[in-house]
mmCIF file of C-alpha atoms in Angstrom:
data_model
loop_
_atom_site.group_PDB
_atom_site.id
_atom_site.type_symbol
_atom_site.label_atom_id
_atom_site.label_comp_id
_atom_site.label_asym_id
_atom_site.label_seq_id
_atom_site.Cartn_x
_atom_site.Cartn_y
_atom_site.Cartn_z
ATOM 1 C CA MET A 1 -24.295 8.399 17.833
ATOM 2 C CA GLU A 2 -23.975 8.769 21.598
ATOM 3 C CA PHE A 3 -22.821 11.670 23.835
ATOM 4 C CA GLU A 4 -20.401 12.118 26.626
ATOM 5 C CA LEU A 5 -19.566 14.759 28.874
ATOM 6 C CA GLY A 6 -16.006 14.764 31.247
ATOM 7 C CA LEU A 7 -16.825 14.679 34.848
ATOM 8 C CA ILE A 8 -15.112 17.916 36.050
ATOM 9 C CA ALA A 9 -16.087 18.934 39.374
ATOM 10 C CA ALA A 10 -14.559 19.042 42.888
ATOM 11 C CA LEU A 11 -14.308 15.230 43.757
ATOM 12 C CA GLU A 12 -16.805 16.055 46.647
ATOM 13 C CA ASP A 13 -19.110 17.144 44.104
ATOM 14 C CA ALA A 14 -18.910 14.606 41.435
ATOM 15 C CA GLY A 15 -22.036 12.899 42.033
ATOM 16 C CA ALA A 16 -24.352 15.841 41.934
ATOM 17 C CA ARG A 17 -22.488 17.177 38.876
ATOM 18 C CA ALA A 18 -22.720 13.509 37.068
ATOM 19 C CA ALA A 19 -26.326 14.003 38.413
ATOM 20 C CA GLU A 20 -26.404 17.046 36.259
ATOM 21 C CA ILE A 21 -24.924 15.203 33.318
ATOM 22 C CA GLU A 22 -27.790 12.916 33.363
ATOM 23 C CA ALA A 23 -30.711 15.494 33.679
ATOM 24 C CA LEU A 24 -28.863 17.320 30.719
ATOM 25 C CA GLY A 25 -29.631 14.028 28.667
ATOM 26 C CA LEU A 26 -26.450 13.230 27.606
ATOM 27 C CA ASP A 27 -25.760 9.353 27.578
ATOM 28 C CA GLY A 28 -22.502 8.850 29.511
ATOM 29 C CA THR A 29 -19.842 10.632 31.680
ATOM 30 C CA PHE A 30 -16.124 10.335 31.787
ATOM 31 C CA SER A 31 -13.583 10.569 34.824
ATOM 32 C CA PHE A 32 -9.512 11.014 33.754
ATOM 33 C CA GLU A 33 -6.320 10.986 35.885
ATOM 34 C CA GLY A 34 -5.755 14.278 37.179
ATOM 35 C CA PRO A 35 -5.561 15.893 41.008
ATOM 36 C CA HIS A 36 -7.192 13.099 41.987
ATOM 37 C CA GLY A 37 -7.432 9.008 40.932
ATOM 38 C CA PRO A 38 -10.213 7.795 38.183
ATOM 39 C CA PHE A 39 -12.027 5.728 39.767
ATOM 40 C CA LEU A 40 -12.902 7.358 43.079
ATOM 41 C CA PRO A 41 -15.307 10.022 41.043
ATOM 42 C CA LEU A 42 -17.374 7.421 39.048
ATOM 43 C CA VAL A 43 -18.328 5.542 42.435
ATOM 44 C CA LEU A 44 -20.168 8.865 43.767
ATOM 45 C CA ALA A 45 -21.175 9.215 40.374
ATOM 46 C CA ALA A 46 -22.566 5.432 39.933
ATOM 47 C CA GLN A 47 -24.732 6.272 43.414
ATOM 48 C CA ALA A 48 -25.817 9.747 41.814
ATOM 49 C CA THR A 49 -27.198 8.436 38.626
ATOM 50 C CA GLU A 50 -29.729 5.661 37.219
ATOM 51 C CA ARG A 51 -28.682 5.527 33.153
ATOM 52 C CA LEU A 52 -25.538 7.459 32.913
ATOM 53 C CA GLN A 53 -22.601 5.482 31.215
ATOM 54 C CA LEU A 54 -19.871 5.800 33.218
ATOM 55 C CA SER A 55 -16.165 5.406 31.999
ATOM 56 C CA THR A 56 -12.437 6.359 32.951
ATOM 57 C CA ALA A 57 -11.142 7.873 29.847
ATOM 58 C CA ILE A 58 -8.270 6.941 31.184
ATOM 59 C CA ALA A 59 -6.628 5.277 34.217
ATOM 60 C CA VAL A 60 -2.858 5.153 33.758
ATOM 61 C CA ALA A 61 -2.581 1.326 33.235
ATOM 62 C CA PHE A 62 1.214 1.171 33.682
ATOM 63 C CA ALA A 63 0.769 2.882 36.906
ATOM 64 C CA ARG A 64 -1.072 0.125 38.161
ATOM 65 C CA ASN A 65 -1.059 -3.748 37.653
ATOM 66 C CA PRO A 66 -3.766 -5.781 36.202
ATOM 67 C CA MET A 67 -5.025 -7.367 39.216
ATOM 68 C CA THR A 68 -5.350 -3.958 41.337
ATOM 69 C CA VAL A 69 -7.345 -2.704 38.189
ATOM 70 C CA ALA A 70 -9.253 -5.809 37.425
ATOM 71 C CA GLN A 71 -10.428 -5.374 40.995
ATOM 72 C CA ASP A 72 -11.400 -1.632 40.766
ATOM 73 C CA ALA A 73 -13.150 -2.231 37.368
ATOM 74 C CA GLN A 74 -15.554 -5.143 38.921
ATOM 75 C CA ASP A 75 -16.368 -2.974 41.960
ATOM 76 C CA LEU A 76 -17.613 -0.069 39.700
ATOM 77 C CA GLN A 77 -19.811 -2.673 37.636
ATOM 78 C CA ARG A 78 -21.194 -4.130 40.539
ATOM 79 C CA ILE A 79 -21.809 -0.190 41.877
ATOM 80 C CA SER A 80 -23.099 1.010 38.729
ATOM 81 C CA SER A 81 -25.554 -2.163 37.985
ATOM 82 C CA GLY A 82 -23.245 -2.863 35.052
ATOM 83 C CA ARG A 83 -22.844 0.677 33.638
ATOM 84 C CA PHE A 84 -19.404 1.116 33.765
ATOM 85 C CA THR A 85 -16.415 0.651 30.982
ATOM 86 C CA LEU A 86 -12.716 0.812 32.108
ATOM 87 C CA GLY A 87 -10.525 2.751 29.461
ATOM 88 C CA LEU A 88 -6.813 2.128 29.531
ATOM 89 C CA GLY A 89 -4.032 4.300 28.506
ATOM 90 C CA SER A 90 -0.054 4.074 28.771
ATOM 91 C CA GLN A 91 0.793 7.704 29.547
ATOM 92 C CA ILE A 92 4.262 8.506 28.639
ATOM 93 C CA ARG A 93 7.854 7.258 29.891
ATOM 94 C CA PRO A 94 8.846 10.130 32.439
ATOM 95 C CA HIS A 95 5.409 10.025 33.988
ATOM 96 C CA ILE A 96 5.536 6.214 34.719
ATOM 97 C CA GLU A 97 8.987 6.360 35.730
ATOM 98 C CA ARG A 98 9.228 9.488 37.509
ATOM 99 C CA ARG A 99 5.618 10.334 38.660
ATOM 100 C CA PHE A 100 4.449 6.596 39.534
ATOM 101 C CA SER A 101 8.008 5.022 39.950
ATOM 102 C CA MET A 102 6.774 2.132 37.909
ATOM 103 C CA PRO A 103 8.552 0.085 35.046
ATOM 104 C CA TRP A 104 8.632 1.512 31.257
ATOM 105 C CA SER A 105 9.363 -0.977 28.595
ATOM 106 C CA ARG A 106 7.982 -1.542 24.762
ATOM 107 C CA PRO A 107 4.368 -0.297 25.904
ATOM 108 C CA THR A 108 2.390 -1.379 22.749
ATOM 109 C CA GLU A 109 3.225 -5.135 23.852
ATOM 110 C CA ARG A 110 2.853 -4.438 27.902
ATOM 111 C CA MET A 111 -0.388 -2.898 26.874
ATOM 112 C CA ARG A 112 -1.479 -5.705 24.647
ATOM 113 C CA GLU A 113 -0.557 -8.034 27.777
ATOM 114 C CA PHE A 114 -2.292 -6.007 30.445
ATOM 115 C CA VAL A 115 -5.483 -6.084 28.967
ATOM 116 C CA LEU A 116 -5.130 -10.319 28.465
ATOM 117 C CA ALA A 117 -3.982 -10.407 32.031
ATOM 118 C CA VAL A 118 -6.836 -8.711 33.026
ATOM 119 C CA ARG A 119 -9.515 -10.784 31.266
ATOM 120 C CA ALA A 120 -7.481 -13.734 32.624
ATOM 121 C CA ILE A 121 -8.299 -12.502 36.175
ATOM 122 C CA TRP A 122 -11.638 -12.004 35.654
ATOM 123 C CA ARG A 123 -12.408 -15.595 34.034
ATOM 124 C CA SER A 124 -10.672 -17.052 36.632
ATOM 125 C CA TRP A 125 -13.490 -15.178 39.305
ATOM 126 C CA SER A 126 -16.304 -15.818 36.787
ATOM 127 C CA ASP A 127 -15.449 -19.503 36.541
ATOM 128 C CA GLY A 128 -13.830 -20.979 39.576
ATOM 129 C CA GLN A 129 -10.610 -22.355 37.565
ATOM 130 C CA PRO A 130 -7.335 -22.018 38.684
ATOM 131 C CA LEU A 131 -5.852 -18.296 37.991
ATOM 132 C CA ARG A 132 -2.837 -19.231 35.375
ATOM 133 C CA PHE A 133 -1.725 -15.978 33.042
ATOM 134 C CA GLU A 134 2.169 -16.052 33.023
ATOM 135 C CA GLY A 135 3.280 -13.125 30.534
ATOM 136 C CA GLU A 136 6.339 -11.467 29.629
ATOM 137 C CA PHE A 137 5.517 -8.478 31.559
ATOM 138 C CA TYR A 138 2.716 -9.836 34.442
ATOM 139 C CA ARG A 139 2.688 -12.939 35.771
ATOM 140 C CA HIS A 140 -0.579 -13.844 38.098
ATOM 141 C CA THR A 141 -0.817 -17.408 39.349
ATOM 142 C CA LEU A 142 -2.417 -17.090 42.833
ATOM 143 C CA MET A 143 -5.964 -17.048 43.500
ATOM 144 C CA THR A 144 -7.681 -18.033 46.652
ATOM 145 C CA PRO A 145 -11.474 -17.903 47.591
ATOM 146 C CA PHE A 146 -11.133 -15.336 50.043
ATOM 147 C CA PHE A 147 -9.763 -12.888 47.390
ATOM 148 C CA ASN A 148 -12.347 -14.317 44.603
ATOM 149 C CA PRO A 149 -15.581 -11.977 44.394
ATOM 150 C CA GLY A 150 -17.452 -14.485 42.067
ATOM 151 C CA PRO A 151 -19.105 -13.883 39.006
ATOM 152 C CA ASN A 152 -20.286 -10.378 38.792
ATOM 153 C CA PRO A 153 -23.934 -10.388 38.083
ATOM 154 C CA HIS A 154 -23.832 -7.607 35.800
ATOM 155 C CA GLY A 155 -21.229 -9.245 33.535
ATOM 156 C CA ASP A 156 -17.555 -8.083 32.757
ATOM 157 C CA PRO A 157 -16.830 -4.445 32.110
ATOM 158 C CA ARG A 158 -15.934 -3.697 28.542
ATOM 159 C CA ILE A 159 -12.434 -2.651 27.967
ATOM 160 C CA VAL A 160 -11.418 0.461 25.413
ATOM 161 C CA LEU A 161 -7.996 1.693 24.815
ATOM 162 C CA ALA A 162 -6.618 5.076 24.166
ATOM 163 C CA GLY A 163 -4.580 5.455 21.053
ATOM 164 C CA VAL A 164 -2.437 8.168 19.883
ATOM 165 C CA GLY A 165 0.284 6.718 17.706
ATOM 166 C CA PRO A 166 -0.669 3.929 15.181
ATOM 167 C CA ALA A 167 1.253 0.832 17.015
ATOM 168 C CA MET A 168 -1.147 1.657 20.337
ATOM 169 C CA VAL A 169 -4.280 2.283 18.211
ATOM 170 C CA GLU A 170 -3.688 -1.180 16.496
ATOM 171 C CA VAL A 171 -3.399 -2.862 19.697
ATOM 172 C CA ALA A 172 -7.103 -1.681 20.625
ATOM 173 C CA GLY A 173 -8.310 -2.965 17.292
ATOM 174 C CA GLU A 174 -6.713 -6.443 18.187
ATOM 175 C CA VAL A 175 -7.766 -6.772 22.005
ATOM 176 C CA ALA A 176 -10.183 -4.147 23.485
ATOM 177 C CA ASP A 177 -13.655 -3.967 22.973
ATOM 178 C CA GLY A 178 -13.203 0.252 21.898
ATOM 179 C CA LEU A 179 -10.844 2.719 20.726
ATOM 180 C CA LEU A 180 -10.703 5.975 22.718
ATOM 181 C CA VAL A 181 -9.785 8.522 19.873
ATOM 182 C CA HIS A 182 -7.138 11.313 22.228
ATOM 183 C CA PRO A 183 -8.574 14.680 21.730
ATOM 184 C CA PHE A 184 -5.371 15.727 19.930
ATOM 185 C CA HIS A 185 -6.572 14.798 16.908
ATOM 186 C CA THR A 186 -7.744 16.081 13.403
ATOM 187 C CA ARG A 187 -10.058 14.321 11.110
ATOM 188 C CA ASP A 188 -7.581 14.006 8.143
ATOM 189 C CA PHE A 189 -4.832 12.900 11.037
ATOM 190 C CA LEU A 190 -7.353 10.024 11.862
ATOM 191 C CA ALA A 191 -8.039 9.038 7.893
ATOM 192 C CA ALA A 192 -4.211 8.770 6.995
ATOM 193 C CA SER A 193 -2.822 7.326 10.336
ATOM 194 C CA THR A 194 -5.379 6.113 13.019
ATOM 195 C CA LEU A 195 -7.978 4.582 11.293
ATOM 196 C CA PRO A 196 -5.693 2.380 9.202
ATOM 197 C CA ALA A 197 -4.281 1.340 11.663
ATOM 198 C CA PHE A 198 -6.976 0.411 13.809
ATOM 199 C CA GLU A 199 -8.449 -1.658 10.930
ATOM 200 C CA ARG A 200 -4.925 -3.405 11.156
ATOM 201 C CA GLY A 201 -5.848 -4.437 14.304
ATOM 202 C CA LEU A 202 -8.902 -6.040 13.785
ATOM 203 C CA ARG A 203 -7.508 -7.668 11.012
ATOM 204 C CA VAL A 204 -5.078 -9.587 12.679
ATOM 205 C CA ALA A 205 -7.975 -10.753 15.542
ATOM 206 C CA GLY A 206 -10.539 -10.890 12.612
ATOM 207 C CA ARG A 207 -13.216 -8.961 14.205
ATOM 208 C CA PRO A 208 -15.307 -7.109 12.167
ATOM 209 C CA ARG A 209 -15.512 -3.358 12.729
ATOM 210 C CA ALA A 210 -19.159 -3.947 14.490
ATOM 211 C CA ASP A 211 -17.740 -5.418 17.235
ATOM 212 C CA VAL A 212 -15.613 -2.757 18.572
ATOM 213 C CA GLU A 213 -16.923 0.703 19.619
ATOM 214 C CA VAL A 214 -15.103 3.792 18.420
ATOM 215 C CA THR A 215 -15.257 6.935 20.691
ATOM 216 C CA ALA A 216 -14.134 10.268 19.445
ATOM 217 C CA GLN A 217 -12.691 12.918 22.338
ATOM 218 C CA THR A 218 -13.279 16.031 20.890
ATOM 219 C CA MET A 219 -12.182 19.365 22.279
ATOM 220 C CA VAL A 220 -15.270 21.664 21.918
ATOM 221 C CA CYS A 221 -15.030 25.719 22.201
ATOM 222 C CA LEU A 222 -18.846 26.615 22.936
ATOM 223 C CA GLY A 223 -20.218 30.419 22.837
ATOM 224 C CA HIS A 224 -23.499 32.372 22.421
ATOM 225 C CA ASP A 225 -21.505 35.011 20.456
ATOM 226 C CA THR A 226 -18.325 35.746 19.304
ATOM 227 C CA ALA A 227 -16.713 37.072 22.066
ATOM 228 C CA SER A 228 -17.664 34.474 24.362
ATOM 229 C CA VAL A 229 -16.373 31.606 21.641
ATOM 230 C CA GLU A 230 -12.842 33.371 21.691
ATOM 231 C CA ALA A 231 -12.985 33.155 25.596
ATOM 232 C CA ALA A 232 -13.590 29.475 25.230
ATOM 233 C CA ARG A 233 -11.021 29.179 22.619
ATOM 234 C CA ALA A 234 -8.416 30.882 24.972
ATOM 235 C CA ARG A 235 -8.915 28.356 27.565
ATOM 236 C CA ALA A 236 -8.467 25.242 24.993
ATOM 237 C CA ARG A 237 -5.402 27.201 23.823
ATOM 238 C CA ALA A 238 -3.223 26.016 27.215
ATOM 239 C CA GLN A 239 -4.388 22.356 26.976
ATOM 240 C CA LEU A 240 -3.566 22.375 23.449
ATOM 241 C CA ALA A 241 -0.302 23.406 24.210
ATOM 242 C CA PHE A 242 0.071 20.792 27.009
ATOM 243 C CA TYR A 243 -0.349 18.203 24.405
ATOM 244 C CA GLY A 244 1.429 19.678 21.693
ATOM 245 C CA SER A 245 4.731 19.515 24.116
ATOM 246 C CA THR A 246 4.841 16.050 24.404
ATOM 247 C CA PRO A 247 7.033 14.309 21.853
ATOM 248 C CA ALA A 248 4.728 11.239 21.619
ATOM 249 C CA TYR A 249 2.043 13.479 20.179
ATOM 250 C CA ARG A 250 4.281 15.013 17.252
ATOM 251 C CA GLY A 251 2.865 13.320 14.599
ATOM 252 C CA MET A 252 -0.153 14.654 14.344
ATOM 253 C CA LEU A 253 1.810 18.549 14.177
ATOM 254 C CA ASP A 254 3.963 16.961 11.704
ATOM 255 C CA HIS A 255 1.040 15.793 9.108
ATOM 256 C CA HIS A 256 0.073 18.929 9.251
ATOM 257 C CA GLY A 257 3.033 21.077 8.526
ATOM 258 C CA LEU A 258 3.549 22.458 12.199
ATOM 259 C CA GLY A 259 5.931 19.896 13.825
ATOM 260 C CA GLU A 260 8.223 22.533 14.636
ATOM 261 C CA LEU A 261 6.098 23.902 17.217
ATOM 262 C CA GLN A 262 6.623 20.480 19.722
ATOM 263 C CA PRO A 263 10.520 21.615 20.278
ATOM 264 C CA ARG A 264 9.655 24.996 21.437
ATOM 265 C CA LEU A 265 6.686 23.802 23.815
ATOM 266 C CA ARG A 266 8.741 21.000 25.234
ATOM 267 C CA ALA A 267 11.903 23.748 25.686
ATOM 268 C CA LEU A 268 9.420 25.943 28.065
ATOM 269 C CA THR A 269 8.010 22.884 29.598
ATOM 270 C CA ARG A 270 11.519 21.901 30.710
ATOM 271 C CA GLU A 271 11.976 25.469 31.902
ATOM 272 C CA GLY A 272 9.187 25.554 33.911
ATOM 273 C CA ARG A 273 7.618 28.021 31.871
ATOM 274 C CA TRP A 274 4.275 26.705 32.097
ATOM 275 C CA GLY A 275 2.143 30.067 31.678
ATOM 276 C CA ASP A 276 4.179 30.612 28.415
ATOM 277 C CA LEU A 277 2.647 27.793 26.735
ATOM 278 C CA ALA A 278 -0.343 29.147 25.227
ATOM 279 C CA ALA A 279 1.201 32.053 23.438
ATOM 280 C CA GLU A 280 2.450 29.644 21.236
ATOM 281 C CA VAL A 281 -0.200 27.910 19.607
ATOM 282 C CA PRO A 282 -1.226 29.176 16.428
ATOM 283 C CA GLY A 283 -4.834 29.796 15.368
ATOM 284 C CA GLU A 284 -4.289 27.119 12.874
ATOM 285 C CA LEU A 285 -3.781 24.636 15.303
ATOM 286 C CA LEU A 286 -6.920 25.683 17.154
ATOM 287 C CA ASP A 287 -8.997 25.544 14.045
ATOM 288 C CA LEU A 288 -7.625 21.982 12.919
ATOM 289 C CA VAL A 289 -8.370 20.511 16.748
ATOM 290 C CA CYS A 290 -11.141 22.342 18.148
ATOM 291 C CA VAL A 291 -14.760 22.827 17.023
ATOM 292 C CA SER A 292 -15.707 25.948 17.958
ATOM 293 C CA GLY A 293 -18.612 28.038 17.472
ATOM 294 C CA LEU A 294 -22.463 28.762 18.118
ATOM 295 C CA PRO A 295 -24.080 25.350 19.723
ATOM 296 C CA ASP A 296 -26.460 25.024 16.432
ATOM 297 C CA GLU A 297 -23.573 24.637 14.176
ATOM 298 C CA VAL A 298 -21.346 22.914 16.327
ATOM 299 C CA GLY A 299 -23.586 20.233 16.703
ATOM 300 C CA ARG A 300 -23.907 20.141 13.150
ATOM 301 C CA ARG A 301 -20.168 19.931 12.745
ATOM 302 C CA LEU A 302 -19.497 17.487 15.298
ATOM 303 C CA ALA A 303 -22.170 14.935 13.612
ATOM 304 C CA GLU A 304 -20.310 16.046 10.366
ATOM 305 C CA ARG A 305 -16.787 15.483 11.669
ATOM 306 C CA ASN A 306 -17.319 12.332 13.744
ATOM 307 C CA GLY A 307 -19.528 9.889 11.378
ATOM 308 C CA PHE A 308 -16.992 7.914 11.722
ATOM 309 C CA ALA A 309 -17.371 7.061 15.581
ATOM 310 C CA ASP A 310 -19.751 5.437 17.739
ATOM 311 C CA ARG A 311 -19.907 7.813 20.664
ATOM 312 C CA THR A 312 -18.247 11.567 21.150
ATOM 313 C CA ALA A 313 -16.703 12.249 24.221
ATOM 314 C CA LEU A 314 -16.917 16.291 24.432
ATOM 315 C CA VAL A 315 -13.948 17.759 25.785
ATOM 316 C CA LEU A 316 -15.733 20.745 26.574
ATOM 317 C CA TYR A 317 -14.674 24.412 27.002
ATOM 318 C CA ASP A 318 -18.408 26.170 27.740
ATOM 319 C CA GLU A 319 -18.920 29.712 27.638
ATOM 320 C CA ALA A 320 -22.793 29.296 26.436
ATOM 321 C CA GLY A 321 -24.240 27.766 29.651
ATOM 322 C CA PRO A 322 -26.150 24.765 30.132
ATOM 323 C CA ASP A 323 -28.836 25.920 27.264
ATOM 324 C CA GLY A 324 -26.066 26.030 24.814
ATOM 325 C CA LEU A 325 -25.088 22.526 25.689
ATOM 326 C CA ALA A 326 -28.664 21.289 25.244
ATOM 327 C CA ALA A 327 -28.834 23.084 22.118
ATOM 328 C CA LEU A 328 -25.569 21.571 21.033
ATOM 329 C CA LEU A 329 -27.034 18.079 21.462
ATOM 330 C CA SER A 330 -30.219 18.634 19.738
ATOM 331 C CA ALA A 331 -28.106 19.837 16.684
ATOM 332 C CA ALA A 332 -25.887 17.137 16.443
ATOM 333 C CA ARG A 333 -28.575 14.128 16.998
ATOM 334 C CA GLU A 334 -30.613 16.139 14.339
ATOM 335 C CA ALA A 335 -27.605 15.831 11.974
ATOM 336 C CA THR A 336 -26.764 12.539 12.724
ATOM 337 C CA GLU A 337 -30.270 11.102 12.274
ATOM 338 C CA GLY A 338 -30.626 13.059 9.088
ATOM 339 C CA SER A 339 -27.198 11.401 7.638
ATOM 340 C CA GLY A 340 -28.891 7.974 8.650
#
């Protein structure tokens, strides 16, 4: 199993932080949609590192169009000498329509077509054939030599899709190079809902599991003693509350008998009471979603919990410092190797 760590830093410090992540021995780093876009931090990271895998986790597909995404992804693949993976996600309707002022409809069908459109654009650049993609949501039929960058010397980037609901997870199994498991998950919910949907998508496409990589984004609360672990858990609680307020994520709460929490959190967001969200999150939910503890025990538990995955992307709440992260990685890798 390989391990990634989020590229959390001020934009101007993204390159230096990526270099630190590489020096710590991690295999990759990922950017995300937040105060900054997901692509520019990885440009800085690519220039500051040599071996670190770089990915967006995620770029919001429906805030963009296939042509702009195809171009940004190919540029990052060139800059990083082939180390880039394009991670895409749908976001939710209010953000697409009200924050990005873009259309929203039938997200799973739209996402399937988005991926196919990006790949059609890349094929046109690679083989020089006319661009002819005409779908229900996207239409790309013009590519002149001036706008064609030609074949990428490092090959096309891989495309992975983030999925929460079973329909989107199934699309990932059908058309993507990988599935990005959302941090708001539990192992039981994955076994009951997410992984069966992924396998259905694989069967539709006639692809073996070995051809499609699974990355488990996992919330980790790390400390060097009981008090610091609890401090890390307090920081994670606010993020869990934000996820839990989203109706699209209620399925996991329902699975564990916590569905009534979602409308309570949603009501607080509608009232603008963001500071009150975290107090609503019960310790039971923290225990279900987050892996918490001292570095050695967290490393061992990660290896056990994420044995189904090829990569673990750490969403880290760290109160233990760099030595703690190094100890976590050592314990996780030892446990993974020991399990074969």
